[in-house]
CSV table of C-alpha atoms and ligand atoms in Angstrom, one decimal:
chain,number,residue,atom,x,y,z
N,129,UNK,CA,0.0,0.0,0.0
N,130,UNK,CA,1.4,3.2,-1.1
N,131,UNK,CA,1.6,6.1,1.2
N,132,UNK,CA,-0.8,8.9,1.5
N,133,UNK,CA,2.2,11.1,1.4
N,134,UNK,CA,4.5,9.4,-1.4
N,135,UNK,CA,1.3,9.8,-3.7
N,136,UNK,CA,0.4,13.6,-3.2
N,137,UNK,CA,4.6,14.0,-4.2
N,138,UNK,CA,4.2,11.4,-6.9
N,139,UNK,CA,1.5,13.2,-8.5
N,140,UNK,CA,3.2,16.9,-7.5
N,141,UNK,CA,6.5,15.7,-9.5
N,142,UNK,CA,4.4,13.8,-12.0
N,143,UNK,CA,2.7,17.3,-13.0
N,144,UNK,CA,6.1,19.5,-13.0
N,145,UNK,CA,7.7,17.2,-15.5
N,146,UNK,CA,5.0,17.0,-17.3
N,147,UNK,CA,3.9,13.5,-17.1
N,148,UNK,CA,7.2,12.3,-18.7
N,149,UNK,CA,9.4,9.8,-16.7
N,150,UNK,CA,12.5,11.6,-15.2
N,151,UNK,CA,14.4,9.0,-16.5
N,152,UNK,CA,13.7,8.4,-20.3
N,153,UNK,CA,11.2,11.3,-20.8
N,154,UNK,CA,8.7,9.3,-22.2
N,155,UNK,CA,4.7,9.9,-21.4
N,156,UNK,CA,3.5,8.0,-17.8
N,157,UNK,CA,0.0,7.1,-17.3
N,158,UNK,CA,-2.1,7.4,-14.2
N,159,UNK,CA,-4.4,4.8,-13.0
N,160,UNK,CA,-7.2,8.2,-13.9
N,161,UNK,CA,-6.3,7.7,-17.5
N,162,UNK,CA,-5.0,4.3,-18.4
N,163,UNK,CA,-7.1,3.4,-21.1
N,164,UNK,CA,-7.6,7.1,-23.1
N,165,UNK,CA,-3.5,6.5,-22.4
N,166,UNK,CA,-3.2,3.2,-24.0
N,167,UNK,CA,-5.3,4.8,-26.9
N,168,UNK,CA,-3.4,7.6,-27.9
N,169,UNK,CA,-0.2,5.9,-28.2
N,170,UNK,CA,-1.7,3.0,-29.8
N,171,UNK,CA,-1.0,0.2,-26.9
N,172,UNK,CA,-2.6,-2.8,-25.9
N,173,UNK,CA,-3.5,-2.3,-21.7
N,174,UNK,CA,-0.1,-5.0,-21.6
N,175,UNK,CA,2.0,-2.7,-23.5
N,176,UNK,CA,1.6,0.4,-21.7
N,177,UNK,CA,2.2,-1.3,-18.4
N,178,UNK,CA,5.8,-0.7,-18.1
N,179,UNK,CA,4.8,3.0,-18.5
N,180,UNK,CA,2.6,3.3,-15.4
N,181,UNK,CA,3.7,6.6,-13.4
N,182,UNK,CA,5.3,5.2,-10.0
N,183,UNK,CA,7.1,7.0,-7.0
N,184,UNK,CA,10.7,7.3,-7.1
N,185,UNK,CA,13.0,8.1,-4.2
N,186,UNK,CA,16.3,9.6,-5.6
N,187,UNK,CA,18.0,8.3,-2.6
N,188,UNK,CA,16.6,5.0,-1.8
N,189,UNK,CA,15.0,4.4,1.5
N,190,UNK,CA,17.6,1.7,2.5
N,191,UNK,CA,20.3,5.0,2.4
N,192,UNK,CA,18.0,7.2,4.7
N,193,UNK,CA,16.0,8.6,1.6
N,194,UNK,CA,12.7,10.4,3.0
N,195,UNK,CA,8.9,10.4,1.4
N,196,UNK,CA,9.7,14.6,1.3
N,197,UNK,CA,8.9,15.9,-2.3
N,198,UNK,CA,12.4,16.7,-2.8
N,199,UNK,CA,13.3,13.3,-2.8
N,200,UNK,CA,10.4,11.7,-4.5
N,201,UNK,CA,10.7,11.9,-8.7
N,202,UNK,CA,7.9,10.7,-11.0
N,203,UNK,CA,9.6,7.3,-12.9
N,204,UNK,CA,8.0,4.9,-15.1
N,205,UNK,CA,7.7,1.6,-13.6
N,206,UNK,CA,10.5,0.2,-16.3
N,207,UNK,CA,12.5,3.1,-15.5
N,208,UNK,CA,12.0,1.9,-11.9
N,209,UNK,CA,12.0,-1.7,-11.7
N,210,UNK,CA,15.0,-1.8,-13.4
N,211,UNK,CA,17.1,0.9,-12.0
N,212,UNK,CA,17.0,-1.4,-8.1
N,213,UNK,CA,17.6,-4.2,-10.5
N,214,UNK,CA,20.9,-3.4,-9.8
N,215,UNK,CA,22.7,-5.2,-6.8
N,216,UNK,CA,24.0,-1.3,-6.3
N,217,UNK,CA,21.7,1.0,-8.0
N,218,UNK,CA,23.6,4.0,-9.7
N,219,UNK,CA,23.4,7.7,-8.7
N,220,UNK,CA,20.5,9.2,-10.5
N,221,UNK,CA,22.2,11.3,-12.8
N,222,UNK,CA,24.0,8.5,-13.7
N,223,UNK,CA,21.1,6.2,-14.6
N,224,UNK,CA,19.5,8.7,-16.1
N,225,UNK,CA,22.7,9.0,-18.0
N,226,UNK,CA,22.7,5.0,-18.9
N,227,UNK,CA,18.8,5.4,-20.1
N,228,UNK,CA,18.9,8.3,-22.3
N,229,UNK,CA,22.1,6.1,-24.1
N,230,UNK,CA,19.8,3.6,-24.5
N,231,UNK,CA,17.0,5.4,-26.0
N,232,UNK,CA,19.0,6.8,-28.6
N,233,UNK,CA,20.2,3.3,-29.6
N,234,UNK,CA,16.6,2.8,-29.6
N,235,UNK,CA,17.3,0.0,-26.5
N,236,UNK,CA,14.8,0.5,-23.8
N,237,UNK,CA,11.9,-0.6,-23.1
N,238,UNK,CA,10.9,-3.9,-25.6
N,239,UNK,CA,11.7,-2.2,-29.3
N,240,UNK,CA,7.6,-2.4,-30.2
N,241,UNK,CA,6.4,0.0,-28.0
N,242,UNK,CA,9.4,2.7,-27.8
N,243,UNK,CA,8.7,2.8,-31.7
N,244,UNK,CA,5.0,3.6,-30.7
N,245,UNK,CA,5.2,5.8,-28.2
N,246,UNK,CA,8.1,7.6,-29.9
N,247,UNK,CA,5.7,8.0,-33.3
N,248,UNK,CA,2.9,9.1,-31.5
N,249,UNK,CA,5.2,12.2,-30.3
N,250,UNK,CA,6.6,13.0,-33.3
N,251,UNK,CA,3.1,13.1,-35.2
N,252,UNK,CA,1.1,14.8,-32.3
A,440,ZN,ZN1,11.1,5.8,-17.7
């Protein structure tokens, strides 16, 4: 169960970045808009899981990270997941360093829907 708190500074981060993940800066979802999401990027419910808007502490809790805004960012849940996939996860800017490399070789998130979302931007 998600904290009270951690959701008000989700949704506070979520809207200064504009609903893009402060990772890969692609479009998040909230559970509010899921399905006019999955529509206007053209993704099955499935597909546009991995870009569910989620809480992330730039310090993790383990380190003494707080719920305070200034530690909570608004990340995808790919973005997420896989950043304390790591046995050690890296430093923010240094993740978010590793993931825009990886956009650019087109190599995040599975190929099918980073072509989709990525079209839908460039055409809006
Ligand atoms: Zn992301």
């Amino acid at each position: 169960m998600v904290s009270k708190v951690i959701q008000k500074n989700r949704l506070r981060s979520a809207t200064k970045q504009n609903n893009r993940c402060f990772y890969c800066g692609l479009p998040m979802w909230h559970s509010a808009n899921q399905d006019e999401f999955s529509q206007s990027y053209n993704l099955s419910t499935k597909q546009a899981h991995g870009l569910q808007c989620t809480a992330e502490h730039l310090k993790a809790k383990s380190d003494g990270g707080g719920n305070e805004h200034s530690n909570i960012v608004a990340a995808c849940r790919y973005c997420n997941k896989k950043r304390h996939q790591y046995r050690k996860p890296p430093s923010p800017e240094r993740y978010k360093k590793l993931v825009t490399d990886r956009i650019a070789k087109g190599k995040w998130l599975p190929e099918s829907i980073l072509c989709r979302v990525q079209s839908t931007l460039i055409n809006q």
